[in-house]
Coordinates of C-alpha atoms and ligand atoms in Angstrom, one line a residue:
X19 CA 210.0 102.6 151.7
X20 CA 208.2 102.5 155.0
X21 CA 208.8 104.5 157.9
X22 CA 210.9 102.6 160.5
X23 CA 209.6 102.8 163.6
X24 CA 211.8 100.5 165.4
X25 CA 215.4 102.3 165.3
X26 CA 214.5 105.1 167.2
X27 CA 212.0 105.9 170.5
X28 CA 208.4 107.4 169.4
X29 CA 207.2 110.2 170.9
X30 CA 204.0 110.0 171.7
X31 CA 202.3 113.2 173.3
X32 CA 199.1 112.7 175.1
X33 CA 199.6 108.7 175.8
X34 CA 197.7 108.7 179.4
X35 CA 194.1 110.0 177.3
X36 CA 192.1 107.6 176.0
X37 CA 193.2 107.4 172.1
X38 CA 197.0 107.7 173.2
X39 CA 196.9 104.7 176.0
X40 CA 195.0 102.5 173.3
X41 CA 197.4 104.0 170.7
X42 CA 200.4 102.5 172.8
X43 CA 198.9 99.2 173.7
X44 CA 198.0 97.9 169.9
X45 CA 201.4 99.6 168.5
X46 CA 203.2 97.1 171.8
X47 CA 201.1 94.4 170.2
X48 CA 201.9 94.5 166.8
X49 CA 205.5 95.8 167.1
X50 CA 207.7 94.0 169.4
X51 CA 210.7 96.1 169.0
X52 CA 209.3 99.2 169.4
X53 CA 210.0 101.9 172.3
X54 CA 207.8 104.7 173.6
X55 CA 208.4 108.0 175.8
X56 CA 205.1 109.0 176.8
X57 CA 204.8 112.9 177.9
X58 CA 201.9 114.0 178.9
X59 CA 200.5 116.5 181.6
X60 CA 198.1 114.4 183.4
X61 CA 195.4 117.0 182.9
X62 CA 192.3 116.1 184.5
X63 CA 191.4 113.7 180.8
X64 CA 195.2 112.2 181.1
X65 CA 195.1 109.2 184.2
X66 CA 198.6 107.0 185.1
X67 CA 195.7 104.3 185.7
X68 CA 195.3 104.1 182.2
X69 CA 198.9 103.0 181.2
X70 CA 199.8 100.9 184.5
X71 CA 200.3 97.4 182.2
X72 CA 202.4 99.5 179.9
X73 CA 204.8 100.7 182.9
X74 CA 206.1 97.0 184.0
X75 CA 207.5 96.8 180.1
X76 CA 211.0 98.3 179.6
X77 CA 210.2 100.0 176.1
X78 CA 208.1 102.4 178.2
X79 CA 209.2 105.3 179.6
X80 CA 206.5 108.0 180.9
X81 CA 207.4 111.5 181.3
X82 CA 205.6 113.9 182.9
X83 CA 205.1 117.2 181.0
X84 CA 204.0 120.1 178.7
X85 CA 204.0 119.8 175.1
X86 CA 204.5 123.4 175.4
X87 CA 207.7 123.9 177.5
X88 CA 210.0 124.1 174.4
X89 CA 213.3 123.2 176.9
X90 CA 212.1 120.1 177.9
X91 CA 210.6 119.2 174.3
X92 CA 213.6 119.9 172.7
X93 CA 216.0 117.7 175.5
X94 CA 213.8 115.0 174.9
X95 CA 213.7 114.7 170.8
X96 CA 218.2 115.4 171.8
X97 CA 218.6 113.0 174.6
X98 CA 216.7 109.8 172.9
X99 CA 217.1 110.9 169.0
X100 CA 213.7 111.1 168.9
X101 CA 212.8 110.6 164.9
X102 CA 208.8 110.1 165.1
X103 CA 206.7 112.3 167.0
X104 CA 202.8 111.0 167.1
X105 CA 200.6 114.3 168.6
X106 CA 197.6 113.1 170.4
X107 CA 198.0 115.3 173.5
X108 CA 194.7 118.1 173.5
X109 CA 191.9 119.8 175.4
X110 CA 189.1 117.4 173.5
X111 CA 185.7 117.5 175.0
X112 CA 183.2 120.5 172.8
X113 CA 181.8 121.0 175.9
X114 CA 184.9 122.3 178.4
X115 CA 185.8 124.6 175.2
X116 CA 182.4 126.6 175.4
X117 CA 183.3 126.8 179.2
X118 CA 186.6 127.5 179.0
X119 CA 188.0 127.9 175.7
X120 CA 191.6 129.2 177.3
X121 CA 193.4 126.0 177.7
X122 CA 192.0 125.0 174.2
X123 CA 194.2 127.7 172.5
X124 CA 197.4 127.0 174.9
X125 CA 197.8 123.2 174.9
X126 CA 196.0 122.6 171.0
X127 CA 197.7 125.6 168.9
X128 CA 200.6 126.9 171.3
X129 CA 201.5 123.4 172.1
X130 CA 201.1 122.0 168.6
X131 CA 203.8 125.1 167.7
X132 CA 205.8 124.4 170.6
X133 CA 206.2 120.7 169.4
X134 CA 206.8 121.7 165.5
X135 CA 209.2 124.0 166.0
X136 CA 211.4 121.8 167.9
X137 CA 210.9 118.7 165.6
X138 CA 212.4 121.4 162.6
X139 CA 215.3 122.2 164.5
X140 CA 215.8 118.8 165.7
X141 CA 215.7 117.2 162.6
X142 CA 216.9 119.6 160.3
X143 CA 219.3 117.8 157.5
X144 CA 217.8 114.6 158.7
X145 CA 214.2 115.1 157.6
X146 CA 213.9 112.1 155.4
X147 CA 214.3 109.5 158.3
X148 CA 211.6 111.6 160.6
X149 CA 207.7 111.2 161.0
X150 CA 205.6 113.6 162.8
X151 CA 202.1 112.3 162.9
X152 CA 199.5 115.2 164.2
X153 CA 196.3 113.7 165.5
X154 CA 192.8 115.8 164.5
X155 CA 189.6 115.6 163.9
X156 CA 186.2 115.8 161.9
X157 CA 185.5 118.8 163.5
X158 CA 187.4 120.9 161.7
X159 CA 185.1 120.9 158.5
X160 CA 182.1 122.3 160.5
X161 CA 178.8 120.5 160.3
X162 CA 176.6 118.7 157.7
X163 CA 173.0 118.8 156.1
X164 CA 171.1 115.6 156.1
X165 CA 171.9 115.2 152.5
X166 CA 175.6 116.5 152.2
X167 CA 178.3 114.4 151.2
X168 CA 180.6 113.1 153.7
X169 CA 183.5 115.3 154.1
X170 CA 186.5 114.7 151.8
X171 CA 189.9 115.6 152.8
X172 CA 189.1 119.0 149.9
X173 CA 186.3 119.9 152.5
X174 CA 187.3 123.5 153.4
X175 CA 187.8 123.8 157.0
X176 CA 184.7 125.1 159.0
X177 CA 185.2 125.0 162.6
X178 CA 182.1 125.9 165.1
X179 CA 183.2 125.3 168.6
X180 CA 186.6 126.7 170.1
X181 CA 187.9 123.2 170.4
X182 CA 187.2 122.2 166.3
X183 CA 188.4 126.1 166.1
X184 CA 191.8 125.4 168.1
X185 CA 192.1 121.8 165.9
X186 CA 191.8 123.5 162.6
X187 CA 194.4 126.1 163.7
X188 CA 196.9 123.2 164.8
X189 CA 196.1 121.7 161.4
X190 CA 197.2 124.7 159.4
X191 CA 200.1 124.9 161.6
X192 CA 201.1 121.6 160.6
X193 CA 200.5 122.3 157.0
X194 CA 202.4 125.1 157.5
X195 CA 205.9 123.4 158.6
X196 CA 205.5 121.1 155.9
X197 CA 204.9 123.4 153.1
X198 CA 207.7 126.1 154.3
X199 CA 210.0 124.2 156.2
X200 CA 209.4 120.4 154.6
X201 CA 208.6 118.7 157.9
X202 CA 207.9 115.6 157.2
X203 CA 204.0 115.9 158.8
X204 CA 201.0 114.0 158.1
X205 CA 197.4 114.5 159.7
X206 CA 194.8 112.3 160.4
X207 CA 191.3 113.7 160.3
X208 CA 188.8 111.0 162.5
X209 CA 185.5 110.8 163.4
X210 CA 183.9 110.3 167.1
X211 CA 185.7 107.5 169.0
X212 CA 184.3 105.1 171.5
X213 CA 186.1 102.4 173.4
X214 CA 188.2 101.3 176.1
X215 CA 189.5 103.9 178.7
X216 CA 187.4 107.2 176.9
X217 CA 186.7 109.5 180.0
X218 CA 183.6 109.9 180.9
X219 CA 182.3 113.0 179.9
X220 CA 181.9 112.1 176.4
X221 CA 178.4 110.9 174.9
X222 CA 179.5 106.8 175.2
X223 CA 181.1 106.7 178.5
X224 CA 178.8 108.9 180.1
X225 CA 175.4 107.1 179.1
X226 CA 177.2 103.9 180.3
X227 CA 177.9 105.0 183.9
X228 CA 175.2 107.4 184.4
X229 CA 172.9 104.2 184.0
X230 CA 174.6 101.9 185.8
X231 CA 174.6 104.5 188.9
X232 CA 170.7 105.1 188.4
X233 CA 171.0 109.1 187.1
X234 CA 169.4 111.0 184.2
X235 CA 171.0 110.3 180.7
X236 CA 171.1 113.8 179.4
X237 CA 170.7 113.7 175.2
X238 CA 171.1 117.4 174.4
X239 CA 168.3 119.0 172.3
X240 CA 166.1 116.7 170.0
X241 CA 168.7 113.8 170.2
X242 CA 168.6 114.1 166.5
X243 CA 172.5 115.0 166.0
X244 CA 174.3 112.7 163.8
X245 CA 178.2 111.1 164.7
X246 CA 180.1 108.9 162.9
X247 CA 181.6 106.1 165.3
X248 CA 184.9 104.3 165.0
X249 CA 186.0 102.0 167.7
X250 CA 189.1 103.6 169.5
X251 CA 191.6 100.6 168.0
X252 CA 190.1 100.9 164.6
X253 CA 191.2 104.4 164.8
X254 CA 194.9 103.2 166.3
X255 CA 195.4 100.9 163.5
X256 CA 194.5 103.9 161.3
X257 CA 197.1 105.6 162.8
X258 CA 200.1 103.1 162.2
X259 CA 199.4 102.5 158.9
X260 CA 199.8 106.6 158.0
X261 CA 202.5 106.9 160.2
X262 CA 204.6 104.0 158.7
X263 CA 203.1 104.1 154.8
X264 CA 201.5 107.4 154.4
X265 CA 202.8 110.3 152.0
X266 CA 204.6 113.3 153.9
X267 CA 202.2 116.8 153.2
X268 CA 199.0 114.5 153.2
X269 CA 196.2 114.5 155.6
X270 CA 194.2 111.4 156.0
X271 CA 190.4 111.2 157.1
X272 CA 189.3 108.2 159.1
X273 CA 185.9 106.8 159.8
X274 CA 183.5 104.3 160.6
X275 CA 181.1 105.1 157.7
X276 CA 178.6 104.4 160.8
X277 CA 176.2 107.1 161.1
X278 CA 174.2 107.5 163.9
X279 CA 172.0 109.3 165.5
X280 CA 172.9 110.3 169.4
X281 CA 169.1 108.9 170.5
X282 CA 169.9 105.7 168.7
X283 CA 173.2 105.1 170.4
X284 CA 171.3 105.8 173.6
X285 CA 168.9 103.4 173.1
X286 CA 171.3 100.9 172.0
X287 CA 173.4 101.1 174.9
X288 CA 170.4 101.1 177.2
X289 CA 169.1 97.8 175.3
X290 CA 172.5 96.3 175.7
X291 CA 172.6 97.1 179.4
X292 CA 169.3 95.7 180.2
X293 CA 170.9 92.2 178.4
X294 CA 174.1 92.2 179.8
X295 CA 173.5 94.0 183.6
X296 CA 169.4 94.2 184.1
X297 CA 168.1 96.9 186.2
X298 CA 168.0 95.6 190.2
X299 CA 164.4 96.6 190.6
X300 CA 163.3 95.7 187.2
X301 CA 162.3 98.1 184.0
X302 CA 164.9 99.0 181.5
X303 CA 167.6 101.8 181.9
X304 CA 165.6 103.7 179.1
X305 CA 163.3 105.4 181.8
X306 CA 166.4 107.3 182.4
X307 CA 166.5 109.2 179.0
X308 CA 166.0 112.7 180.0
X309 CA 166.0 115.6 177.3
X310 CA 167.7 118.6 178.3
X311 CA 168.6 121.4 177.0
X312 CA 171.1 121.9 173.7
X313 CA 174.8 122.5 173.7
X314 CA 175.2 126.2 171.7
X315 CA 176.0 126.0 168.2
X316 CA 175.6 122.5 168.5
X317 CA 176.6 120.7 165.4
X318 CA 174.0 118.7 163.2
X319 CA 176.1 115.7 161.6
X320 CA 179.4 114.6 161.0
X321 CA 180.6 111.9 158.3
X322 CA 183.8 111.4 156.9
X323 CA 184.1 110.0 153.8
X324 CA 187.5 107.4 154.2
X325 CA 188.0 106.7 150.6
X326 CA 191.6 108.1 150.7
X327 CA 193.1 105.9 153.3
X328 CA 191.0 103.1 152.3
X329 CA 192.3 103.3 148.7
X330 CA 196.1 104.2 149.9
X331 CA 196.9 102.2 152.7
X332 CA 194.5 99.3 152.5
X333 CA 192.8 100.6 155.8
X334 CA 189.2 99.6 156.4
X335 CA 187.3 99.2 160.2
X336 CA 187.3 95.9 162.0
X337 CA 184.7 96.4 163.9
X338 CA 181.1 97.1 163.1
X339 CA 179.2 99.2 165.4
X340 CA 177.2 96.8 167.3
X341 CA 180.3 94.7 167.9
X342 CA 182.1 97.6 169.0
X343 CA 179.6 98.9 171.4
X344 CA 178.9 95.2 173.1
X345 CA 182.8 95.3 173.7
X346 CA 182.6 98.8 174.8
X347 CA 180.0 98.2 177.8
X348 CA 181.9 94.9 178.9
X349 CA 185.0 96.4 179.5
X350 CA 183.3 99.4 181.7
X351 CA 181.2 96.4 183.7
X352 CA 184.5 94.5 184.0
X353 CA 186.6 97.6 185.4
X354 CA 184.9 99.0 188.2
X355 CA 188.0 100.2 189.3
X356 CA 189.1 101.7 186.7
X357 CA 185.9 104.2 187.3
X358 CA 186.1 105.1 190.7
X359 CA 189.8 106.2 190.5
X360 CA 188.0 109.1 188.2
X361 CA 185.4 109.7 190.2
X362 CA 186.7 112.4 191.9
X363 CA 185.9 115.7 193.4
X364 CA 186.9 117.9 189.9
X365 CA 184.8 114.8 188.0
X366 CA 182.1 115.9 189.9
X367 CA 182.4 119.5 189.3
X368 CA 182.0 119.0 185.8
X369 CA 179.0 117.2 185.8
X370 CA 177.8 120.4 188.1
X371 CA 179.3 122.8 186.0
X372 CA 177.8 121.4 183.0
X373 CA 174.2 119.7 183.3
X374 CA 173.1 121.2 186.7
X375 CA 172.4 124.6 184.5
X376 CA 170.7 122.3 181.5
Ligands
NAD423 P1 191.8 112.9 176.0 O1 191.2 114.2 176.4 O2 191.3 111.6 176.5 O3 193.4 112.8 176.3 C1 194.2 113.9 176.1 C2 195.6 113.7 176.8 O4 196.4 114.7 176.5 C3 195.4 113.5 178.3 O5 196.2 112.4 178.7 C4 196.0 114.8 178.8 O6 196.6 114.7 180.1 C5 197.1 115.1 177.7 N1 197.4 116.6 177.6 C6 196.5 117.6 177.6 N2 197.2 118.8 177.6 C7 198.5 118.5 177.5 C8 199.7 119.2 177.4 N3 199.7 120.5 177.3 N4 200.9 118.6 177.3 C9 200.9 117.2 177.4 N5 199.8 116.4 177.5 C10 198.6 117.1 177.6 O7 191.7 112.9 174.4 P2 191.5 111.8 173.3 O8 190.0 111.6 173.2 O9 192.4 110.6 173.7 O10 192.0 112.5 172.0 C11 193.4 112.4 171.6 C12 193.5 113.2 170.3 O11 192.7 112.8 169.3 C13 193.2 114.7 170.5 O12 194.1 115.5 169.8 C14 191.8 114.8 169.9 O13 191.6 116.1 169.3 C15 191.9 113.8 168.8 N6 190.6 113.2 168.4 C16 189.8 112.7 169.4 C17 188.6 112.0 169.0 C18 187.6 111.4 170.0 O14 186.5 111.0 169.6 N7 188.0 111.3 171.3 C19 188.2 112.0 167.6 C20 189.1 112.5 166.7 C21 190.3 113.1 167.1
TYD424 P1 180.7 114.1 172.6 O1 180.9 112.7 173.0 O2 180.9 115.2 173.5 O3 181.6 114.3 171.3 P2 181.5 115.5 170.2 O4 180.8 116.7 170.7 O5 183.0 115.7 170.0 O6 180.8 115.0 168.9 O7 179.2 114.3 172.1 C1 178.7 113.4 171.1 C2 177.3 113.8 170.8 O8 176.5 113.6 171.9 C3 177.1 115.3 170.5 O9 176.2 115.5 169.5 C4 176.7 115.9 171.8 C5 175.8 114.7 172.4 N1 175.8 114.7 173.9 C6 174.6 114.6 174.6 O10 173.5 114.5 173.9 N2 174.6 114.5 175.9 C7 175.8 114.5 176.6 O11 175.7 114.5 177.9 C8 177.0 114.6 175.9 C9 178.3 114.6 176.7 C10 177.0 114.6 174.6

């Protein structure tokens, strides 16, 4: 029988970042009867601008908070008989974690504890009626040769950066409290997003703006890395069908099966800008491609081979790539706003922090 997700309040952690806002939306869209908590930290990723719509609806409730501070996880899952938990809240950008790989350990493997432990005391004798949905990524299965098969859910974990490090450890975790405890967990596994609300200090975002506002588009190295892209609501619709029709103990990998190389999707998105918004003084937004130098241990390619949920749940992608992308760079032109409320002394730090040395 499916998971009900409609007698209870969902938890979802991490719902002001950019999977977790999108996450709320499309769930609000398809399920009408369905309530959220949101808790989430606001970390400098996490932004009340990106759930505004979702506070004028009563089924929303946002509460401000650490995944880690047991008390107050525990008097939540009490206080609104909390019986699905869906974990998106994380440190997530590679990049931060080579910089500063302590709040990768404390929010991504303390936190993911913090959060399992008091979902098995919460719903001990009850189990059967509870979800808990941990959200992860490719990363955890290391990198690729140009010839390798897609990782498999089999794929032994691999992890290269402290961020995939501090997912894969999360993931065991999870594992963990099914196998000993029989939580009822499940784990999705999912490529690079791209969409709506991503912040921008990933690749997408970050080419888009950086363009628009006439700086360098930094590709790291040779530009020859390969990702595998799923638009972000692809990836939410992913996400429902596991957490209402996937098998307790399983993990799920999810994908675009759209390889690409990082200098392609730069040039795409330049192309596309040059259609949609040309260039005030003329020439294309490509004369901004700047090579600089490589991210350490820098992983070569990702694919994830989606047979699994494909097969089982009857999941597939929507969107293709190209339709993905054109959505993608409308929705930053058409929220201006949106941008400069991030653009803010720490954003600018980073960017410092990170290229001025490159
Ligand atoms: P994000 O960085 O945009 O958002 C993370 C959110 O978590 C923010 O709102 C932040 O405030 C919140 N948060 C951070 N630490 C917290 C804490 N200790 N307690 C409560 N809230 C906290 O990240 P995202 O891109 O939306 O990713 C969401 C999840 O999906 C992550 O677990 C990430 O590992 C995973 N994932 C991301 C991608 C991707 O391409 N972005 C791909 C696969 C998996
Ligand atoms: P990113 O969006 O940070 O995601 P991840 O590291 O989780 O895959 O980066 C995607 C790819 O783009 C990755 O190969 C690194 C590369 N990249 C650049 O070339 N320049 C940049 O400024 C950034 C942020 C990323």
């Amino acid at each position: 029988m499916d998971h009900s997700l409609t007698n209870h309040p969902i938890l979802v952690t991490g719902g002001a970042g950019f999977i977790g806002c999108n996450f709320i939306r499309c769930l609000f869209a398809h399920c009408p009867a369905v309530s959220v908590i949101n808790l989430d930290a606001l970390t400098y990723a996490g932004s009340l601008n990106n759930v505004k719509d979702l506070e004028l609806q009563d089924r929303y409730r946002f509460l401000h908070g650490d995944i880690g501070d047991a008390a107050l996880v525990k008097q939540t899952l009490a206080e609104h008989d909390v019986r699905t938990i869906v974990n998106f809240a994380a440190e997530s950008h590679v990049d931060r974690s080579i910089t500063g790989p302590a709040a990768f350990i404390q929010t991504n493997i303390i936190g993911t504890f913090t959060l399992l432990d008091a979902a098995r005391q919460a719903w001990a004798g009850k189990e059967d009626s509870c979800r808990f949905l941990h959200v992860s990524t490719d990363e955890v299965y290391g990198t690729l040769g140009p010839e390798d098969p897609a990782f498999a859910e089999t794929t032994p974990y691999a992890p290269n950066s402290p961020y995939a490090a501090s997912k894969a450890a999360s993931d065991h975790l999870v594992r963990a409290y099914h196998h000993t405890y029989g939580l009822p967990t499940l784990t999705t596994n999912c490529s690079n997003n791209y969409g709506p609300y991503q912040y921008p200090e990933k690749l997408i975002p970050l080419m888009i703006l950086n363009a628009l506002t006439g700086k360098p588009l930094p590709v790291y190295g040779d530009g020859l890395q390969v990702r595998d892209w799923l638009y972000v609501e692809d990836h939410c619709a992913a996400i429902e069908a596991v957490l209402t029709r996937g098998r307790p103990g399983e993990t799920y990998n999810v994908g675009g099966r759209t390889e690409k190389k990082n200098i392609e999707i730069v040039h795409l998105i330049c192309e596309e800008l040059d259609r949609l918004h040309p260039k005030s003084g003329g020439g294309s937004y490509r004369e901004q491609i700047t090579f600089v130098k490589d991210r350490p241990g820098h992983d070569r390619r990702y694919a994830i081979n989606a047979d699994k949920i494909q097969a089982e749940l009857s999941w597939t992608p929507r969107e293709s790539f190209e339709t993905g992308i054109r959505k993608t760079i409308r929705w930053f032109l058409d929220h201006q706003d949106w941008v400069n409320s991030l653009m803010s002394e720490k954003y600018a730090e980073w960017i410092t922090l990170n290229y001025a040395q490159r």
